[in-house]
Amino acid sequence: MIHLKSAREIELMKGASRIVAEILLELREQARQGMSTADLDRIAEDLIHKKKARPAFKGYRGFPACVCISINEEVVHGIPSSKRILKNGDIVGLDFGVIYDGYFGDAAFTVAIGEIPDHVRDLLRVTEQALYEGIKQALPGNYIADISAAIQKAAEAHHFGIVREFCGHGIGRALHEDPPVLNYAGNGKGPKIKPGLVLAIEPMINLGTEKVKVLDDGWTVTTLDGKPSAHFEHTIAVTPDGPEILTRV
Ligand code: MG
């Protein structure tokens, strides 16, 4: 069931989303060679408490940390660890959410550590662009599949692999609400987009094959061919005038 939000609820949701955006920006600025992924998670946890929010992911189905940190061939759901040290040339996916005032915000960004090859930089650029192409289609009167198709078109123009197993989602009082937002055109048009719909749109795009696997830790998703993967996400609200990105500072 889709929960459309009132204008007042969307105002409330801006609180959680702003906190997510501010903390993600801080993580992006602080991420550097020699740090561990546990260091980044600790920075996030301190900031969450300072801002009087609660982490959305810690404890979610038993996930042990505040941020999902996924390096290079890791697609999503990487577990922060003091043994995972960031190196020059890595790309690091930071997926992060909080609860504040009873509502969730959720966003992700992939950051480059030092110098990365041009083809990997293209992957980051195209994945972020695919997110924005999808957001542009979040218009009243369109269908969810219009968002999916725009993301697919942007990724496939570069022959990148679109991860099938994970997708975007509605968001509100729950982290994952209806409707699912696929990153490729599936069956049918999906629900019609109406004002009050709040979505987390999140393309996960691979340099090589679209195929992925889950590691033995039960969480970390990696590409099957070991090539890099990128992930960008925003929480957006559909207004009568079009989409408004909530997870932007
Ligand atoms: Mg999400």
Short mmCIF file of N, CA and C and ligand atoms in Angstrom, two decimals, residues 57 95 106-107 167-169 175-176 200 202 231 233, ligand 1:
data_model
loop_
_atom_site.label_atom_id
_atom_site.label_comp_id
_atom_site.label_asym_id
_atom_site.label_seq_id
_atom_site.Cartn_x
_atom_site.Cartn_y
_atom_site.Cartn_z
N PHE A 57 19.92 2.23 9.85
CA PHE A 57 20.37 0.90 9.42
C PHE A 57 20.87 0.04 10.58
N ASP A 95 26.21 4.51 1.98
CA ASP A 95 24.73 4.48 1.98
C ASP A 95 24.30 4.67 3.43
N ASP A 106 17.02 8.69 3.55
CA ASP A 106 17.93 7.66 3.02
C ASP A 106 18.62 8.23 1.78
N ALA A 107 19.95 8.10 1.74
CA ALA A 107 20.69 8.59 0.57
C ALA A 107 22.00 7.84 0.46
N CYS A 167 16.58 -2.41 -5.42
CA CYS A 167 15.91 -1.31 -6.10
C CYS A 167 15.56 -0.21 -5.11
N GLY A 168 15.05 0.90 -5.63
CA GLY A 168 14.57 1.99 -4.79
C GLY A 168 13.21 1.63 -4.20
N HIS A 169 12.66 2.60 -3.43
CA HIS A 169 11.49 2.27 -2.61
C HIS A 169 10.80 3.53 -2.13
N LEU A 175 11.32 2.58 6.66
CA LEU A 175 12.47 2.77 5.76
C LEU A 175 12.12 2.31 4.35
N HIS A 176 11.44 1.18 4.26
CA HIS A 176 11.07 0.65 2.95
C HIS A 176 9.56 0.56 2.85
N ALA A 200 12.77 6.86 -2.32
CA ALA A 200 14.22 6.78 -2.35
C ALA A 200 14.58 6.12 -3.68
N GLU A 202 17.48 4.89 -6.28
CA GLU A 202 18.87 4.50 -6.01
C GLU A 202 19.45 3.53 -7.02
N HIS A 231 26.90 3.50 -6.66
CA HIS A 231 25.57 3.62 -6.05
C HIS A 231 25.33 5.08 -5.66
N GLU A 233 21.98 7.71 -4.43
CA GLU A 233 20.58 7.68 -3.98
C GLU A 233 20.18 9.03 -3.39
MG MG B 1 17.42 3.05 0.05
#
